[in-house]
Coordinates of C-alpha atoms (C1' of nucleotides) in Angstrom, one line a residue:
Chain A
X1 CA -37.3 -6.5 9.2
X2 CA -38.9 -3.9 6.4
X3 CA -35.7 -4.5 4.7
X4 CA -35.5 -2.5 1.7
X5 CA -38.1 -4.9 0.0
X6 CA -36.0 -7.6 -1.8
X7 CA -33.4 -5.3 -3.4
X8 CA -30.4 -6.8 -2.2
X9 CA -27.2 -5.5 -3.5
X10 CA -25.9 -9.1 -3.8
X11 CA -22.8 -8.8 -1.5
X12 CA -20.0 -10.1 -3.5
X13 CA -16.2 -10.7 -2.6
X14 CA -15.2 -7.6 -4.7
X15 CA -18.1 -5.4 -3.4
X16 CA -16.8 -6.2 0.0
X17 CA -13.0 -5.6 -0.9
X18 CA -14.2 -2.4 -2.5
X19 CA -15.6 -1.2 0.4
X20 CA -12.9 -2.4 2.3
X21 CA -10.4 -0.5 0.6
X22 CA -12.7 2.7 0.8
X23 CA -12.7 2.1 4.5
X24 CA -9.4 1.7 5.0
X25 CA -8.6 4.9 2.9
X26 CA -10.8 6.8 4.8
X27 CA -10.4 5.7 8.3
X28 CA -7.2 3.7 8.2
X29 CA -6.1 0.2 7.8
X30 CA -6.3 -0.5 11.8
X31 CA -10.1 1.0 11.8
X32 CA -10.8 -2.0 9.3
X33 CA -12.5 -4.6 11.6
X34 CA -15.4 -6.8 10.5
X35 CA -17.8 -5.1 12.4
X36 CA -17.1 -1.7 11.2
X37 CA -17.0 -3.1 7.6
X38 CA -20.3 -4.6 8.1
X39 CA -22.1 -1.5 9.2
X40 CA -20.2 0.6 6.1
X41 CA -22.0 -2.4 3.8
X42 CA -25.5 -2.5 5.8
X43 CA -25.6 -5.8 7.2
X44 CA -23.7 -7.8 9.9
X45 CA -20.4 -9.0 10.8
X46 CA -21.0 -13.1 9.9
X47 CA -22.7 -12.3 7.1
X48 CA -19.4 -11.3 5.6
X49 CA -18.1 -14.7 6.3
X50 CA -20.3 -16.3 3.6
X51 CA -18.4 -14.6 1.0
X52 CA -15.0 -14.1 2.0
X53 CA -13.2 -16.7 4.2
X54 CA -12.0 -14.4 6.9
X55 CA -10.0 -11.4 7.5
X56 CA -6.9 -13.0 5.8
X57 CA -8.5 -13.7 2.5
X58 CA -10.2 -10.2 2.7
X59 CA -6.8 -8.6 2.9
X60 CA -5.9 -10.6 0.1
X61 CA -8.4 -9.6 -1.9
X62 CA -7.6 -5.9 -1.2
X63 CA -4.3 -6.4 -2.2
X64 CA -5.3 -7.9 -5.6
X65 CA -7.6 -5.0 -6.3
X66 CA -4.7 -2.3 -5.4
X67 CA -2.7 -3.9 -8.1
X68 CA -5.9 -4.0 -10.4
X69 CA -5.6 -0.2 -10.0
X70 CA -2.1 0.1 -11.6
X71 CA -1.8 0.9 -15.1
X72 CA 0.3 -2.4 -16.7
X73 CA 2.9 -1.1 -19.4
X74 CA 1.3 -0.3 -22.4
X75 CA 1.8 -2.3 -25.7
X76 CA 1.8 0.8 -27.9
X77 CA 4.5 2.9 -26.4
X78 CA 8.3 2.8 -26.5
X79 CA 9.3 0.0 -24.1
X80 CA 11.4 2.8 -22.2
X81 CA 8.2 5.0 -21.8
X82 CA 5.8 2.3 -21.2
X83 CA 8.0 1.2 -18.3
X84 CA 8.3 4.9 -16.9
X85 CA 4.9 5.2 -17.2
X86 CA 3.9 2.0 -15.6
X87 CA 6.3 2.5 -12.6
X88 CA 4.9 6.1 -11.9
X89 CA 1.5 4.5 -11.8
X90 CA 2.5 1.9 -9.4
X91 CA 4.1 4.7 -7.2
X92 CA 0.7 6.9 -7.7
X93 CA -1.2 4.1 -6.4
X94 CA 0.6 3.3 -3.6
X95 CA 0.9 6.9 -2.2
X96 CA -3.0 7.2 -2.9
X97 CA -3.5 3.8 -0.2
X98 CA -0.5 4.1 1.8
X99 CA -1.9 1.6 4.3
X100 CA -1.4 -0.8 1.5
X101 CA 2.4 -1.2 1.3
X102 CA 3.2 -3.1 4.4
X103 CA 0.1 -5.5 3.4
X104 CA 1.6 -6.1 -0.1
X105 CA 4.5 -7.6 1.6
X106 CA 2.7 -9.8 4.2
X107 CA 0.6 -11.4 1.4
X108 CA 2.2 -13.9 -0.6
X109 CA -0.7 -15.5 -2.6
X110 CA -0.4 -13.9 -6.1
X111 CA -3.9 -13.1 -7.4
X112 CA -4.7 -12.7 -11.0
X113 CA -4.3 -8.8 -11.1
X114 CA -0.5 -9.2 -10.2
X115 CA 0.3 -12.1 -12.7
X116 CA -1.3 -10.2 -15.4
X117 CA 0.9 -7.2 -14.4
X118 CA 3.9 -9.2 -14.3
X119 CA 3.1 -10.5 -17.5
X120 CA 2.8 -7.1 -19.1
X121 CA 6.1 -5.7 -17.4
X122 CA 8.0 -8.5 -18.8
X123 CA 6.6 -8.2 -22.3
X124 CA 7.9 -4.5 -22.5
X125 CA 11.4 -5.7 -21.2
X126 CA 11.3 -8.1 -24.1
X127 CA 10.4 -5.5 -26.5
X128 CA 13.5 -3.4 -24.9
X129 CA 15.5 -6.3 -26.5
X130 CA 16.9 -7.3 -23.2
X131 CA 18.0 -11.2 -22.8
X132 CA 16.6 -13.4 -20.4
X133 CA 18.9 -13.0 -17.8
X134 CA 18.8 -9.4 -17.9
X135 CA 15.0 -9.4 -18.0
X136 CA 14.7 -11.2 -14.7
X137 CA 17.4 -8.8 -13.4
X138 CA 15.3 -5.7 -14.7
X139 CA 12.4 -6.5 -13.5
X140 CA 13.6 -7.6 -9.8
X141 CA 15.5 -4.2 -9.8
X142 CA 12.8 -2.1 -11.3
X143 CA 10.2 -3.2 -8.7
X144 CA 12.4 -3.2 -5.9
X145 CA 13.2 0.4 -6.8
X146 CA 9.5 1.1 -7.3
X147 CA 8.0 -0.6 -4.2
X148 CA 10.9 0.3 -1.9
X149 CA 10.2 3.9 -2.9
X150 CA 6.4 4.0 -2.3
X151 CA 7.3 2.4 1.0
X152 CA 9.6 4.7 2.0
X153 CA 7.2 7.9 0.9
X154 CA 4.4 6.2 2.8
X155 CA 6.6 5.9 5.9
X156 CA 8.0 9.4 5.9
X157 CA 6.6 11.6 8.4
X158 CA 6.5 14.4 5.9
X159 CA 7.1 14.8 2.3
X160 CA 8.7 18.1 2.5
X161 CA 7.5 21.9 3.1
X162 CA 6.0 22.9 6.5
X163 CA 5.9 19.6 8.2
X164 CA 9.5 18.9 7.4
X165 CA 10.6 21.8 9.8
X166 CA 8.7 20.6 12.3
X167 CA 10.1 16.7 12.4
X168 CA 13.0 18.2 11.8
X169 CA 13.0 20.1 15.1
X170 CA 11.8 17.5 17.0
X171 CA 14.5 14.9 15.9
X172 CA 17.1 17.8 16.6
X173 CA 15.6 18.5 20.0
X174 CA 15.3 14.9 21.1
X175 CA 19.1 13.7 20.1
X176 CA 22.3 15.7 20.0
X177 CA 22.3 17.2 16.6
X178 CA 26.0 17.9 16.8
X179 CA 26.3 14.3 16.4
X180 CA 24.7 14.2 13.0
X181 CA 26.3 16.7 11.1
X182 CA 25.8 15.8 7.6
X183 CA 21.9 14.9 8.6
X184 CA 21.8 18.3 9.6
X185 CA 23.5 20.1 6.8
X186 CA 21.3 17.8 4.3
X187 CA 18.4 18.7 6.5
X188 CA 18.9 22.6 6.6
X189 CA 20.9 23.1 2.9
X190 CA 18.7 20.8 0.8
X191 CA 15.5 19.4 2.3
X192 CA 14.1 22.6 4.0
X193 CA 14.6 24.6 1.1
X194 CA 11.9 25.6 -1.0
X195 CA 11.2 23.4 -3.9
X196 CA 12.4 20.2 -2.3
X197 CA 10.6 17.2 -3.1
X198 CA 11.4 13.6 -1.9
X199 CA 9.2 12.5 -4.8
X200 CA 11.8 13.8 -7.5
X201 CA 14.0 11.3 -6.8
X202 CA 11.8 8.6 -8.2
X203 CA 12.5 9.6 -12.0
X204 CA 16.0 10.0 -11.3
X205 CA 16.3 6.4 -9.7
X206 CA 14.1 4.9 -12.5
X207 CA 16.1 6.6 -15.3
X208 CA 19.4 5.3 -13.6
X209 CA 18.0 1.8 -13.8
X210 CA 16.9 1.9 -17.1
X211 CA 20.0 3.4 -18.6
X212 CA 21.7 0.6 -16.6
X213 CA 19.9 -1.8 -18.1
X214 CA 20.4 -0.5 -21.6
X215 CA 24.2 -0.3 -21.1
X216 CA 24.3 -4.1 -19.9
X217 CA 22.3 -5.0 -22.7
X218 CA 24.6 -3.5 -25.0
X219 CA 27.8 -4.6 -23.2
X220 CA 26.1 -8.4 -23.4
X221 CA 25.2 -7.8 -27.1
X222 CA 28.9 -7.1 -27.7
X223 CA 30.7 -10.5 -28.6
X224 CA 33.4 -9.9 -26.3
X225 CA 35.9 -6.9 -25.7
X226 CA 37.1 -4.7 -22.6
Chain B
X1 CA 6.3 -17.2 45.9
X2 CA 9.8 -18.8 46.5
X3 CA 11.0 -16.2 44.1
X4 CA 14.8 -17.1 42.8
X5 CA 15.9 -15.5 46.1
X6 CA 16.5 -11.9 45.1
X7 CA 18.4 -12.5 42.0
X8 CA 16.2 -10.4 39.5
X9 CA 17.3 -10.7 35.9
X10 CA 16.4 -6.9 36.2
X11 CA 14.0 -6.4 33.3
X12 CA 15.0 -3.5 30.8
X13 CA 13.4 -2.2 27.9
X14 CA 16.3 -3.7 25.7
X15 CA 16.1 -7.3 27.2
X16 CA 12.4 -7.1 26.4
X17 CA 13.1 -6.1 23.0
X18 CA 15.5 -8.8 22.2
X19 CA 13.6 -11.7 23.7
X20 CA 10.8 -10.1 21.7
X21 CA 12.9 -9.9 18.3
X22 CA 13.9 -13.8 19.3
X23 CA 10.2 -14.8 19.8
X24 CA 9.5 -13.7 16.4
X25 CA 12.3 -15.0 14.6
X26 CA 11.6 -18.1 16.3
X27 CA 7.7 -18.6 16.1
X28 CA 6.8 -15.8 13.7
X29 CA 5.4 -12.1 14.4
X30 CA 1.8 -13.6 14.9
X31 CA 3.1 -15.1 17.8
X32 CA 4.2 -12.3 19.3
X33 CA 2.0 -11.5 22.0
X34 CA 2.5 -10.2 25.4
X35 CA 1.5 -13.1 27.2
X36 CA 3.9 -15.2 25.0
X37 CA 6.3 -12.8 25.6
X38 CA 5.9 -12.5 29.2
X39 CA 5.9 -16.4 30.0
X40 CA 9.3 -16.6 27.7
X41 CA 10.5 -14.0 30.2
X42 CA 9.4 -15.8 33.1
X43 CA 7.2 -13.4 34.4
X44 CA 3.5 -11.9 33.9
X45 CA 1.9 -9.8 31.0
X46 CA 1.4 -6.8 33.3
X47 CA 4.8 -6.4 34.2
X48 CA 6.2 -6.0 31.1
X49 CA 3.9 -2.8 30.8
X50 CA 6.4 -1.2 33.8
X51 CA 9.1 -0.9 31.1
X52 CA 7.5 -0.7 27.6
X53 CA 4.6 1.5 27.2
X54 CA 2.3 -0.8 25.3
X55 CA 2.9 -3.0 22.3
X56 CA 3.1 -0.2 19.7
X57 CA 6.5 1.1 21.5
X58 CA 7.6 -2.7 21.9
X59 CA 7.5 -2.7 18.3
X60 CA 9.5 0.3 18.2
X61 CA 12.2 -0.7 20.3
X62 CA 12.4 -3.8 18.2
X63 CA 12.8 -1.9 14.9
X64 CA 15.6 0.1 16.4
X65 CA 17.0 -3.2 17.4
X66 CA 17.0 -4.4 14.1
X67 CA 18.7 -1.1 12.5
X68 CA 21.3 -1.5 15.2
X69 CA 22.3 -5.0 13.6
X70 CA 23.1 -3.3 10.2
X71 CA 26.6 -2.4 9.6
X72 CA 26.9 1.1 8.8
X73 CA 29.4 2.4 6.2
X74 CA 32.7 2.0 7.3
X75 CA 34.9 5.0 7.2
X76 CA 38.0 3.4 6.4
X77 CA 36.7 2.2 3.1
X78 CA 36.6 3.6 -0.5
X79 CA 33.4 5.1 -0.3
X80 CA 31.6 3.3 -2.9
X81 CA 33.0 -0.2 -1.3
X82 CA 31.6 1.0 1.9
X83 CA 28.3 1.7 0.4
X84 CA 28.1 -1.6 -1.0
X85 CA 29.0 -3.8 2.1
X86 CA 26.5 -1.4 4.0
X87 CA 23.8 -2.2 1.6
X88 CA 24.5 -5.9 1.6
X89 CA 24.4 -5.8 5.5
X90 CA 21.3 -4.3 5.3
X91 CA 19.8 -7.2 3.1
X92 CA 21.3 -9.7 5.2
X93 CA 19.7 -8.5 8.6
X94 CA 16.1 -8.0 6.6
X95 CA 16.8 -11.3 5.4
X96 CA 17.4 -12.8 8.9
X97 CA 14.3 -11.2 10.4
X98 CA 11.8 -11.4 7.6
X99 CA 8.6 -10.5 9.8
X100 CA 10.7 -7.1 10.2
X101 CA 10.1 -5.5 7.0
X102 CA 6.6 -4.9 7.0
X103 CA 7.1 -3.5 10.3
X104 CA 10.0 -1.0 9.4
X105 CA 7.5 0.9 7.2
X106 CA 4.6 1.1 9.8
X107 CA 6.8 2.8 12.3
X108 CA 7.3 6.1 11.6
X109 CA 9.3 7.1 14.9
X110 CA 13.1 7.4 14.1
X111 CA 15.1 5.7 16.5
X112 CA 18.6 6.8 17.8
X113 CA 19.8 3.6 15.9
X114 CA 18.4 4.7 12.7
X115 CA 19.6 7.9 12.6
X116 CA 23.0 7.2 13.4
X117 CA 22.9 4.8 10.1
X118 CA 21.5 7.4 8.1
X119 CA 24.5 9.6 9.4
X120 CA 26.7 7.3 8.4
X121 CA 25.3 6.5 5.0
X122 CA 25.2 10.5 4.0
X123 CA 29.0 10.9 5.0
X124 CA 29.9 7.9 2.8
X125 CA 27.7 9.4 -0.3
X126 CA 29.9 12.9 0.9
X127 CA 33.2 10.9 0.6
X128 CA 32.2 9.8 -2.9
X129 CA 32.3 14.1 -3.9
X130 CA 28.4 14.0 -4.4
X131 CA 26.8 17.4 -4.4
X132 CA 24.3 18.1 -1.9
X133 CA 21.3 17.4 -4.4
X134 CA 22.6 14.1 -5.4
X135 CA 23.4 12.7 -1.9
X136 CA 20.0 13.3 -1.4
X137 CA 18.5 11.3 -4.6
X138 CA 21.7 8.8 -3.9
X139 CA 20.6 8.0 -0.3
X140 CA 16.5 7.9 -1.1
X141 CA 17.2 5.5 -4.5
X142 CA 19.8 3.3 -2.6
X143 CA 17.5 2.8 0.4
X144 CA 14.6 2.4 -1.9
X145 CA 16.2 -0.2 -3.9
X146 CA 17.9 -1.9 -0.8
X147 CA 14.7 -2.3 1.5
X148 CA 12.4 -2.9 -1.8
X149 CA 14.6 -5.8 -2.4
X150 CA 14.6 -7.0 0.8
X151 CA 10.9 -6.8 1.1
X152 CA 10.3 -8.9 -2.0
X153 CA 12.5 -11.6 -0.9
X154 CA 10.9 -11.8 2.3
X155 CA 7.9 -12.3 0.3
X156 CA 9.0 -14.5 -2.2
X157 CA 7.3 -18.0 -1.8
X158 CA 10.5 -19.7 -2.8
X159 CA 14.0 -18.3 -3.8
X160 CA 14.9 -20.5 -6.6
X161 CA 15.8 -24.5 -6.6
X162 CA 13.3 -27.1 -5.8
X163 CA 10.5 -24.9 -4.2
X164 CA 10.3 -22.8 -7.2
X165 CA 9.1 -25.6 -9.2
X166 CA 6.1 -26.0 -6.9
X167 CA 5.1 -22.5 -6.7
X168 CA 5.3 -22.3 -10.5
X169 CA 3.2 -25.6 -11.0
X170 CA 0.8 -24.2 -8.6
X171 CA 0.4 -20.8 -10.4
X172 CA 0.0 -22.5 -13.7
X173 CA -2.8 -24.7 -12.8
X174 CA -4.4 -22.0 -11.2
X175 CA -4.6 -19.8 -14.2
X176 CA -4.4 -20.4 -17.5
X177 CA -0.7 -20.6 -18.4
X178 CA -1.0 -19.7 -22.2
X179 CA -2.4 -16.4 -21.0
X180 CA 1.4 -15.4 -19.6
X181 CA 3.9 -16.5 -22.1
X182 CA 6.6 -14.6 -20.8
X183 CA 6.1 -15.5 -17.4
X184 CA 6.2 -19.1 -18.2
X185 CA 9.2 -18.5 -20.4
X186 CA 11.1 -16.5 -17.9
X187 CA 10.2 -19.2 -15.4
X188 CA 11.2 -22.4 -17.3
X189 CA 13.9 -21.0 -19.2
X190 CA 15.7 -19.3 -16.3
X191 CA 13.9 -19.2 -12.8
X192 CA 13.9 -22.9 -13.0
X193 CA 17.5 -23.5 -14.6
X194 CA 20.3 -24.6 -11.9
X195 CA 22.2 -22.0 -10.6
X196 CA 19.7 -19.4 -10.7
X197 CA 19.3 -17.3 -7.6
X198 CA 16.8 -14.1 -7.3
X199 CA 19.5 -12.4 -4.9
X200 CA 22.0 -12.3 -7.9
X201 CA 20.2 -9.4 -8.8
X202 CA 21.0 -7.3 -5.5
X203 CA 24.9 -6.4 -6.9
X204 CA 23.8 -5.8 -10.2
X205 CA 20.9 -3.2 -9.1
X206 CA 23.6 -1.7 -6.7
X207 CA 25.9 -1.2 -9.3
X208 CA 23.7 0.5 -11.7
X209 CA 22.7 2.9 -9.3
X210 CA 26.0 3.6 -8.0
X211 CA 27.4 4.0 -11.6
X212 CA 24.4 6.2 -12.4
X213 CA 25.4 8.5 -9.4
X214 CA 28.9 8.9 -10.4
X215 CA 27.8 9.5 -14.1
X216 CA 25.6 12.0 -12.7
X217 CA 28.2 13.6 -10.2
X218 CA 30.6 14.0 -13.4
X219 CA 27.9 15.5 -15.5
X220 CA 26.9 18.0 -12.7
X221 CA 30.5 19.2 -12.6
X222 CA 31.1 19.9 -16.2
X223 CA 30.2 23.3 -16.1
X224 CA 27.8 22.9 -19.4
X225 CA 28.3 20.8 -22.5
X226 CA 26.3 18.3 -24.1
Chain C
dG1 C1' -50.5 -23.3 -5.1
dT2 C1' -47.8 -25.4 -2.0
dT3 C1' -43.9 -27.3 -0.5
dG4 C1' -39.0 -28.3 0.6
dC5 C1' -34.6 -27.2 -0.1
dG6 C1' -30.5 -24.5 -0.1
dC7 C1' -28.5 -20.0 -0.2
dT8 C1' -28.0 -16.2 2.7
dT9 C1' -28.2 -13.6 6.7
dC10 C1' -27.4 -13.0 11.4
dG11 C1' -28.2 -13.8 16.8
dT12 C1' -25.7 -15.5 20.4
dA13 C1' -21.5 -16.6 22.3
dC14 C1' -16.7 -17.9 22.7
dT15 C1' -11.8 -17.0 22.3
dA16 C1' -7.5 -14.5 22.3
dA17 C1' -5.2 -10.6 23.3
dG18 C1' -4.2 -5.6 24.5
dT19 C1' -4.4 -3.2 28.6
dA20 C1' -6.5 -0.4 33.0
dC21 C1' -6.7 -0.4 38.1
dG22 C1' -4.9 -1.0 42.1
dC23 C1' -2.9 -4.4 45.7
dC24 C1' 1.0 -6.3 47.4
dT25 C1' 6.4 -6.9 48.5
dA26 C1' 10.8 -5.6 49.1
dG27 C1' 14.6 -2.4 49.7
dC28 C1' 16.1 1.7 51.2
dG29 C1' 16.9 6.3 53.0
dT30 C1' 15.9 8.9 57.4
Chain D
dA1 C1' 11.7 1.0 62.7
dC2 C1' 8.6 3.3 59.5
dG3 C1' 7.0 4.8 55.6
dC4 C1' 8.0 5.8 50.7
dT5 C1' 8.7 3.9 46.0
dA6 C1' 9.5 0.9 42.5
dG7 C1' 8.4 -3.1 40.5
dG8 C1' 5.7 -7.4 40.4
dC9 C1' 1.3 -9.3 39.2
dG10 C1' -4.3 -10.9 40.2
dT11 C1' -8.1 -9.5 38.2
dA12 C1' -10.7 -8.2 34.8
dC13 C1' -12.6 -4.8 31.1
dT14 C1' -12.4 -4.1 25.9
dT15 C1' -12.0 -5.1 21.1
dA16 C1' -12.3 -7.8 17.4
dG17 C1' -12.2 -12.4 14.8
dT18 C1' -15.1 -16.1 14.5
dA19 C1' -17.7 -21.1 15.2
dC20 C1' -22.6 -22.4 15.5
dG21 C1' -27.1 -23.2 14.5
dA22 C1' -31.4 -21.1 13.8
dA23 C1' -34.7 -18.2 11.0
dG24 C1' -35.9 -16.2 6.2
dC25 C1' -36.4 -16.3 1.5
dG26 C1' -36.6 -17.7 -3.5
dC27 C1' -37.0 -21.2 -6.9
dA28 C1' -38.3 -25.8 -8.8
dA29 C1' -40.8 -30.0 -8.9
dC30 C1' -45.1 -31.8 -7.5

DNA sequence: GTTGCGCTTCGTACTAAGTACGCCTAGCGT
DNA sequence: ACGCTAGGCGTACTTAGTACGAAGCGCAAC
């Protein structure tokens, strides 16, 4: 079949996962079909099955690839700075692959990248001097917040600015605006003002949680006093 | 066809959505097919299309049904108590319908129940005396945390106790345990101890965020001073 | 150099699931 | 009584995942 004479790009699971991520970025996750992916890679559907075990496995690989893009907390920074940088990185990655957010949950199999990530995160919390129970809490709380935030961002119809007004219009039209006074007030007097950005709440929340952890650690360190 | 003589249960979108939720609870979301749902309702696939516009719409309805189960903040409680109760309720609902968490994100169309919820939540924050910008932050941060937490809970292979040990075993076996000292320490010395529960971090995180909001409000109220 | 083995590659085709089309029936207002 | 409309459903088309087995190609031992 006059196939580019011998030079096979050698399909590998990684290469396939990479192409799948690119395809999802470009056309959306629902456009990611085995056939489309095969086309993209210049091969045929069934060929892919010799490298990945099925679509579920492929999704697992994609998820781990997403985790690989996230910058783990650096060891050369102050623990708090390291954690903030890491959380911002996580958010940025998730925002750049919005389709991945729902995926991250449905997959339970932790890949090596995820574990590496967990480890670095725990190490940073440890450097912060948090006792073990607080490390556990801190990690759970931080990640809940970070992923939850990214999730909301990915879902939001609009992030602010023009689109926002339209959405607000639609909602107000579809339902009785008078029934939702706070919602209206928030939208008109704050969200639709120039300069508003949903994303600005991210750093605020992050700061609150870190402050809370530090305070809790101090409280724990103090032997016993009201 | 000897059809129970005249007594039609009168299919409605609500009834269908309810049956769909029940089916997803029982057999998992992947078992929710139009055909299975029709069987469950004692009808045929195409009949459903006279009441819901397609599977996407059905999922929207299901999501709004989930929101309807969540207890909105009560007006007769102290604002902080009301918010805590509401957040716990949200978490409880999501945990009881774990399949719904990934769904909540992929659907962008806000249903009436969701709006009602937002409204009540904002009202509670308002009662707390938070200025508008802090209300916006507070809501974004709280919901990010609450949904993020539920999301992690829904994903977690095990919540603690027996299952945990197995999972840890698997991970340790699959990868090099020595490469993840913090992870090992956390698992062995904390997570696998009796009494550990991932869920306990929920109230802790909630408290930190609320404390942070109150502190920020106080700071905002103070004219200007370091 | 030839042959054989195994890793890829892929053509074919089956299955599951969403859903368009159009017929059929029952009830109801005129 | 009649036809109109809404709801129910049989049929069949389409998309997508994937099982099965044959065809192609490189390498190692003969």
